[in-house]
mmCIF file with all atom_site columns, C-alpha atoms in Angstrom:
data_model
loop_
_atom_site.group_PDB
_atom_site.id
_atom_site.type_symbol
_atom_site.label_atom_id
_atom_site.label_alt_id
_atom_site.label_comp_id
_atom_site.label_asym_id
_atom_site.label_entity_id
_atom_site.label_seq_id
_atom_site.pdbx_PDB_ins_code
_atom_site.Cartn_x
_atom_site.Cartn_y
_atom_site.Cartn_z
_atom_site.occupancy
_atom_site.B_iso_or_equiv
_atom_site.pdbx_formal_charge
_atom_site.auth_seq_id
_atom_site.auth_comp_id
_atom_site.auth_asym_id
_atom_site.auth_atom_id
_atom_site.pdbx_PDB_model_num
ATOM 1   C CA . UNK D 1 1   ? -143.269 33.818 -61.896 1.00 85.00 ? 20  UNK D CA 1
ATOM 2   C CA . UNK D 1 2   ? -144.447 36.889 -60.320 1.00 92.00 ? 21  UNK D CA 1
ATOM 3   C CA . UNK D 1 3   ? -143.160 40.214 -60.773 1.00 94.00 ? 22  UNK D CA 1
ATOM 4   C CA . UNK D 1 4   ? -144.112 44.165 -59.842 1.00 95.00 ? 23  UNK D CA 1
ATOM 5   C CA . UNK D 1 5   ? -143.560 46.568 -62.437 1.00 94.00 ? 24  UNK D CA 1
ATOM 6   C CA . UNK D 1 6   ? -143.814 50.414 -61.372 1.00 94.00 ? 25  UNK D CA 1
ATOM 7   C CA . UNK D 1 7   ? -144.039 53.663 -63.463 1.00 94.00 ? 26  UNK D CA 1
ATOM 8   C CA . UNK D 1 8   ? -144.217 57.508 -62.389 1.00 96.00 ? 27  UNK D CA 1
ATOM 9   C CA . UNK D 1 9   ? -140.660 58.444 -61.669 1.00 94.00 ? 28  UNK D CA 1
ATOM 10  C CA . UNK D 1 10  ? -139.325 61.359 -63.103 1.00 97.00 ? 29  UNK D CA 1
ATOM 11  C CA . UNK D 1 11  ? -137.837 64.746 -62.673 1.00 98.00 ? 30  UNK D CA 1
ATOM 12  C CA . UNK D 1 12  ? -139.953 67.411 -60.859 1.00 98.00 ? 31  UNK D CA 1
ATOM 13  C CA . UNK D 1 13  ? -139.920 71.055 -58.831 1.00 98.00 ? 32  UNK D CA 1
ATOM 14  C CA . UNK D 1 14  ? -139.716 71.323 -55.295 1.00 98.00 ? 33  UNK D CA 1
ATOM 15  C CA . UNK D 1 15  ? -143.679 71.748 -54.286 1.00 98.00 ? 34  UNK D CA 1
ATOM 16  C CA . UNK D 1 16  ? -144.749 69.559 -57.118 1.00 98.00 ? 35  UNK D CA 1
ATOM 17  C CA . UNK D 1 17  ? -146.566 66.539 -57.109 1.00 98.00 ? 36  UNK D CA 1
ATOM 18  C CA . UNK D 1 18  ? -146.143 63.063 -58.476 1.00 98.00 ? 37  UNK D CA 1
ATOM 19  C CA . UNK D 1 19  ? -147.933 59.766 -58.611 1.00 98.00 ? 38  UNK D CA 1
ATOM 20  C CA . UNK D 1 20  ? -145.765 56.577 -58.473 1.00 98.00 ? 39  UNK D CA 1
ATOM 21  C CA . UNK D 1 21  ? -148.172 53.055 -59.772 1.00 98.00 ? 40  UNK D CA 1
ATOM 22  C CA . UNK D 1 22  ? -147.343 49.453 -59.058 1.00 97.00 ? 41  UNK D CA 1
ATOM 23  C CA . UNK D 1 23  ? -148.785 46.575 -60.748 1.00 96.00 ? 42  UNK D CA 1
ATOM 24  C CA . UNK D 1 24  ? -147.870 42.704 -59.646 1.00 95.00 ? 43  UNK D CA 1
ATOM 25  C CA . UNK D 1 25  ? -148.532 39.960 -62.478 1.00 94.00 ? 44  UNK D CA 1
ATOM 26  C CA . UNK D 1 26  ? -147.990 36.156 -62.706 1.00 93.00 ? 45  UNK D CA 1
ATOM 27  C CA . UNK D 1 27  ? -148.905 33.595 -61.037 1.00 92.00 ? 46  UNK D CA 1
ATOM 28  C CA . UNK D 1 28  ? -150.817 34.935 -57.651 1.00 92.00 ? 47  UNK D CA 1
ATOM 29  C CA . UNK D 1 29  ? -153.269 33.884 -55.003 1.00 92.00 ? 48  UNK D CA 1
ATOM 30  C CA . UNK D 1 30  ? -153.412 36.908 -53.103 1.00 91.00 ? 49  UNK D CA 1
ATOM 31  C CA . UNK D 1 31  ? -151.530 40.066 -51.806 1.00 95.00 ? 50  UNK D CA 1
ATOM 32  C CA . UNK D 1 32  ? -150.752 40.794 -48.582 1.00 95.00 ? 51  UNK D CA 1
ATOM 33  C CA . UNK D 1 33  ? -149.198 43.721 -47.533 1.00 96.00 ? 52  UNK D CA 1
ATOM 34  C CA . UNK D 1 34  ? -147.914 46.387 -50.352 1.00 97.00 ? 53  UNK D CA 1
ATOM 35  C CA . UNK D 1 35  ? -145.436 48.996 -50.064 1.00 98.00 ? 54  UNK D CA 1
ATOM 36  C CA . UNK D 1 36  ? -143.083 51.686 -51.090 1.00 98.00 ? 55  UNK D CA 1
ATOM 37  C CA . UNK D 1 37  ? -139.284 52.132 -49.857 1.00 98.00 ? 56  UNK D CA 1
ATOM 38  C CA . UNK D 1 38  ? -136.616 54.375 -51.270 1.00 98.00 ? 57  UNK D CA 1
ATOM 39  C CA . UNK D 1 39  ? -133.179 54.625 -51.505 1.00 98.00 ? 58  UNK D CA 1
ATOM 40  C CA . UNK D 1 40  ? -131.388 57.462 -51.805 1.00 97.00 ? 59  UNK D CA 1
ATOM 41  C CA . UNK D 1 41  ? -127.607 57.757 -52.881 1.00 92.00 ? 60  UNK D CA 1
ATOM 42  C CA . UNK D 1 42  ? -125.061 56.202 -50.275 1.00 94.00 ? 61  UNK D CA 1
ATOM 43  C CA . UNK D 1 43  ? -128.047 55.787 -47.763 1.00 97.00 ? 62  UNK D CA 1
ATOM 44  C CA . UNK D 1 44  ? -129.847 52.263 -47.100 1.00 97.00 ? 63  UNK D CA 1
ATOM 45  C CA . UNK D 1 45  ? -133.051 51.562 -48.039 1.00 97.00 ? 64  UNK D CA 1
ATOM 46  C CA . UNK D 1 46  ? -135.647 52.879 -45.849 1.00 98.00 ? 65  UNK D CA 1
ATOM 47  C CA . UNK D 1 47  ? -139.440 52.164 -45.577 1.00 98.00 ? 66  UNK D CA 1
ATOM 48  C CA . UNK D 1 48  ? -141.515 55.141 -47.116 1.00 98.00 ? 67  UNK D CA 1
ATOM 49  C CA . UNK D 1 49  ? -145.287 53.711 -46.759 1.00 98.00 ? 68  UNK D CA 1
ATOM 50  C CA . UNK D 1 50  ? -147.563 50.292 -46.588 1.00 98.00 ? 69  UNK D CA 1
ATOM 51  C CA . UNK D 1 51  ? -151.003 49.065 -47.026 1.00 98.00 ? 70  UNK D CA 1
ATOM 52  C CA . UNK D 1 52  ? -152.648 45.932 -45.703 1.00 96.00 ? 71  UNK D CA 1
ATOM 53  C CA . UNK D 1 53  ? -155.158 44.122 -48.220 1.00 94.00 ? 72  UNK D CA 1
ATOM 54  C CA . UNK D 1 54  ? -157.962 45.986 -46.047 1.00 94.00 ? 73  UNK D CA 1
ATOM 55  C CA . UNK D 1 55  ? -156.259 49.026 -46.326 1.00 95.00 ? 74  UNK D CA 1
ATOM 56  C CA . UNK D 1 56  ? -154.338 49.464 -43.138 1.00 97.00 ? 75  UNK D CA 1
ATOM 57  C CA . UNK D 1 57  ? -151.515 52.432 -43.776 1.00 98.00 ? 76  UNK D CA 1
ATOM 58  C CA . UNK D 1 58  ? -148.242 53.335 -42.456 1.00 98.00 ? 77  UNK D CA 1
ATOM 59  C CA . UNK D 1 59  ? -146.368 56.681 -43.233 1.00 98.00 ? 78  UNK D CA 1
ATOM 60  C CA . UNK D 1 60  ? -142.937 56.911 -42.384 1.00 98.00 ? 79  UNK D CA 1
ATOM 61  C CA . UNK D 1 61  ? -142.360 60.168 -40.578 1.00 98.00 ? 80  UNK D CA 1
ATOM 62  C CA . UNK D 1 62  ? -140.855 62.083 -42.887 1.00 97.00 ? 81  UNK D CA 1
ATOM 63  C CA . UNK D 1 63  ? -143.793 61.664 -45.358 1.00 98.00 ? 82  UNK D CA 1
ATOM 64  C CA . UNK D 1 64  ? -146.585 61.925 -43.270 1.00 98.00 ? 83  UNK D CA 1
ATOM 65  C CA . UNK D 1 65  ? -149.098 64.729 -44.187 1.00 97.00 ? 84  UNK D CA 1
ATOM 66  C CA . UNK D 1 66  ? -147.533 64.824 -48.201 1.00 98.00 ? 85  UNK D CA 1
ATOM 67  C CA . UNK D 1 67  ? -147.556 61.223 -49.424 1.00 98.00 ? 86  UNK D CA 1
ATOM 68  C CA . UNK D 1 68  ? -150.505 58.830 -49.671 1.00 98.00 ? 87  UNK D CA 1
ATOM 69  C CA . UNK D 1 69  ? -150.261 54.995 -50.093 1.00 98.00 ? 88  UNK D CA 1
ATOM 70  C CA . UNK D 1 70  ? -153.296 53.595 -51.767 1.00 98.00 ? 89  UNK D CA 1
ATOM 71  C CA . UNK D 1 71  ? -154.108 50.128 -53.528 1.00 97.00 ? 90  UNK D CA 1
ATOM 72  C CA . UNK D 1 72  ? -156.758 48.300 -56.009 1.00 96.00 ? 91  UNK D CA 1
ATOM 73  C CA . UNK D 1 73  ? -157.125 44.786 -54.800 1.00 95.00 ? 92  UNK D CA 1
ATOM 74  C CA . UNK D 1 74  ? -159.033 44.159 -58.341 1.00 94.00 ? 93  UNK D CA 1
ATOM 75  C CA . UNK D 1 75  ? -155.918 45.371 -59.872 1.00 95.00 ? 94  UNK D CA 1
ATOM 76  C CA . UNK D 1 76  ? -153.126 43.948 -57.789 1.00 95.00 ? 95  UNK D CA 1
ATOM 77  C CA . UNK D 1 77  ? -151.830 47.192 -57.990 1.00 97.00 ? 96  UNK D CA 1
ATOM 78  C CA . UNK D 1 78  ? -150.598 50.331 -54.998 1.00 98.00 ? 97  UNK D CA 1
ATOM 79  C CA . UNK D 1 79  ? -150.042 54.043 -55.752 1.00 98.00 ? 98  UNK D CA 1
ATOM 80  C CA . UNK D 1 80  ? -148.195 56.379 -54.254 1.00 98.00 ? 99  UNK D CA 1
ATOM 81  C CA . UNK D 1 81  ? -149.529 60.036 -54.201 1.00 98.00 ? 100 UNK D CA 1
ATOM 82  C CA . UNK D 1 82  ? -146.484 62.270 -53.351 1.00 98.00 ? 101 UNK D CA 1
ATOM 83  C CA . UNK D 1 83  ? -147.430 65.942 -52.991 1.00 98.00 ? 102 UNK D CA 1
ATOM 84  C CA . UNK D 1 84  ? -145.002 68.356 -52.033 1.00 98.00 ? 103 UNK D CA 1
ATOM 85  C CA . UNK D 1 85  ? -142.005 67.009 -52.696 1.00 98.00 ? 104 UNK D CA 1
ATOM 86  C CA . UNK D 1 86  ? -138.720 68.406 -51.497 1.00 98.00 ? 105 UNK D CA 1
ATOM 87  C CA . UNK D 1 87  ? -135.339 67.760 -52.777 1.00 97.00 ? 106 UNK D CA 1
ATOM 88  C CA . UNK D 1 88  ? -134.384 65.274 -49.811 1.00 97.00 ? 107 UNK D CA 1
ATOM 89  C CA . UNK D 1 89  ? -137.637 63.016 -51.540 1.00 98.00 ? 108 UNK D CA 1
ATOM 90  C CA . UNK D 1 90  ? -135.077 62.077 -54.189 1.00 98.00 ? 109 UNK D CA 1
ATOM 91  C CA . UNK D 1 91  ? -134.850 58.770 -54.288 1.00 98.00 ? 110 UNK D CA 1
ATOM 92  C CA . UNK D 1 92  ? -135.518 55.706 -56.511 1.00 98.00 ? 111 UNK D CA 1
ATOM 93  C CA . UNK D 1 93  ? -138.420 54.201 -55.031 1.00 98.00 ? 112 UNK D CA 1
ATOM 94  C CA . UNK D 1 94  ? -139.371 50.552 -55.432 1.00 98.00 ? 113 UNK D CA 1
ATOM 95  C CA . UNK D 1 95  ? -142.781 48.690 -54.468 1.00 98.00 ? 114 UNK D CA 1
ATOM 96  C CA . UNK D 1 96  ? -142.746 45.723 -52.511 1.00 98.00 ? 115 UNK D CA 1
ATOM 97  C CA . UNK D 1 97  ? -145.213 42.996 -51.968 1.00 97.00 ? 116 UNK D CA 1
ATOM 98  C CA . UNK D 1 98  ? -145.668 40.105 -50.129 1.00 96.00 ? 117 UNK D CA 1
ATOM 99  C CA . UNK D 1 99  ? -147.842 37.503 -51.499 1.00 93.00 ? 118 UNK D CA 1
ATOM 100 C CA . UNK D 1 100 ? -148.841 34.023 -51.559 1.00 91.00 ? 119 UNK D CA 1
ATOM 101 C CA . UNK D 1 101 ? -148.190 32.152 -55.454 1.00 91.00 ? 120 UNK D CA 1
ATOM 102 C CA . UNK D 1 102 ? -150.927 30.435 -56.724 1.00 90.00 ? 121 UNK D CA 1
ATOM 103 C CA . UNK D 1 103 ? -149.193 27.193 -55.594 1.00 90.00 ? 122 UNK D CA 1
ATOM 104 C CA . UNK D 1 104 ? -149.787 28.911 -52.272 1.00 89.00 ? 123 UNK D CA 1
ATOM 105 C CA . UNK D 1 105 ? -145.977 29.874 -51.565 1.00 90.00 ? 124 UNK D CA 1
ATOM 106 C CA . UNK D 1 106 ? -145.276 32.907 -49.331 1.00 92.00 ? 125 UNK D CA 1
ATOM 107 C CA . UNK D 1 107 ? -142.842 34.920 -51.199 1.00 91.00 ? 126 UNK D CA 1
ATOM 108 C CA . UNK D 1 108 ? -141.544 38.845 -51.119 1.00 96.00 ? 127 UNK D CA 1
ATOM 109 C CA . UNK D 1 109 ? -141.383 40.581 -54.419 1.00 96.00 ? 128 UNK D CA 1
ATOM 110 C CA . UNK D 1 110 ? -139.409 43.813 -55.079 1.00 97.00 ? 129 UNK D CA 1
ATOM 111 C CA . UNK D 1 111 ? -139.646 45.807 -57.928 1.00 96.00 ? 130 UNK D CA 1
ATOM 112 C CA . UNK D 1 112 ? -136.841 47.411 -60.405 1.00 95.00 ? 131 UNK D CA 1
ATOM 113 C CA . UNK D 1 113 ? -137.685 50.767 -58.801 1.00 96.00 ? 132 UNK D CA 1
ATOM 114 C CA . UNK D 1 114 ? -138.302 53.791 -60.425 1.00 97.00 ? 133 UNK D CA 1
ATOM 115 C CA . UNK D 1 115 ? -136.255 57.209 -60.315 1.00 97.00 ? 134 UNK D CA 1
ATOM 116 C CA . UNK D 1 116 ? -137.686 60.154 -58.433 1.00 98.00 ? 135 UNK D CA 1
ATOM 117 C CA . UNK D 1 117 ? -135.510 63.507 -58.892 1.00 98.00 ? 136 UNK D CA 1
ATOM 118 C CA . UNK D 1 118 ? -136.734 66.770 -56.936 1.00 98.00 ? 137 UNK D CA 1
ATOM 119 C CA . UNK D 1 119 ? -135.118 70.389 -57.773 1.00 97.00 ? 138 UNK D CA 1
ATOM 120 C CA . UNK D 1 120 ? -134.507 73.142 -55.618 1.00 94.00 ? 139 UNK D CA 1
#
């Protein structure tokens, strides 16, 4: 079973900076794409960055310039860098991968998510 476990939430000032990690375990073959998405109260879930396994980004919008999406392929791990932040960043975030198993099945894996809080 394969599952993505992220850490780095927490509470922080508007203009501060915070660095969200991701690491999948179990049962892999390899990592596609990676990725962070957010959802903030009674909004949907909305696409916040992704990486390709050759390191291909994508910044939504309303990140671009602040937040950085990075990965360690050794590690089966991503990052977010948020720098920054404003109030309307919180969120709780969650990492997403898509990946083949080691019995080379395609599957999507979310993770718990972690809370990120910003203060005016």
């Amino acid at each position: 079973q394969v599952q993505l476990v992220e850490s780095g939430g927490g509470l922080v000032q508007a203009g501060g900076s915070l660095r969200l990690s991701c690491a999948a375990s179990g049962s892999i073959f390899g990592i596609n794409a990676m990725g962070w998405y957010r959802q903030a109260p009674g909004k949907q879930r909305e696409l916040v960055a992704t990486i390709t396994t050759r390191g291909r980004t994508n910044h939504a919008d309303s990140v671009k310039g602040r937040f950085t999406i990075s990965r360690d392929n050794t590690k089966n791990a991503a990052y977010l860098e948020m720098n920054s932040l404003k109030p309307e960043d919180t969120a709780v975030y969650y990492c997403n991968a898509k990946l083949f198993t080691s019995n080379m099945q395609f599957d999507e894996i979310w993770g718990q998510g972690t809370q990120v809080t910003v203060s005016s």
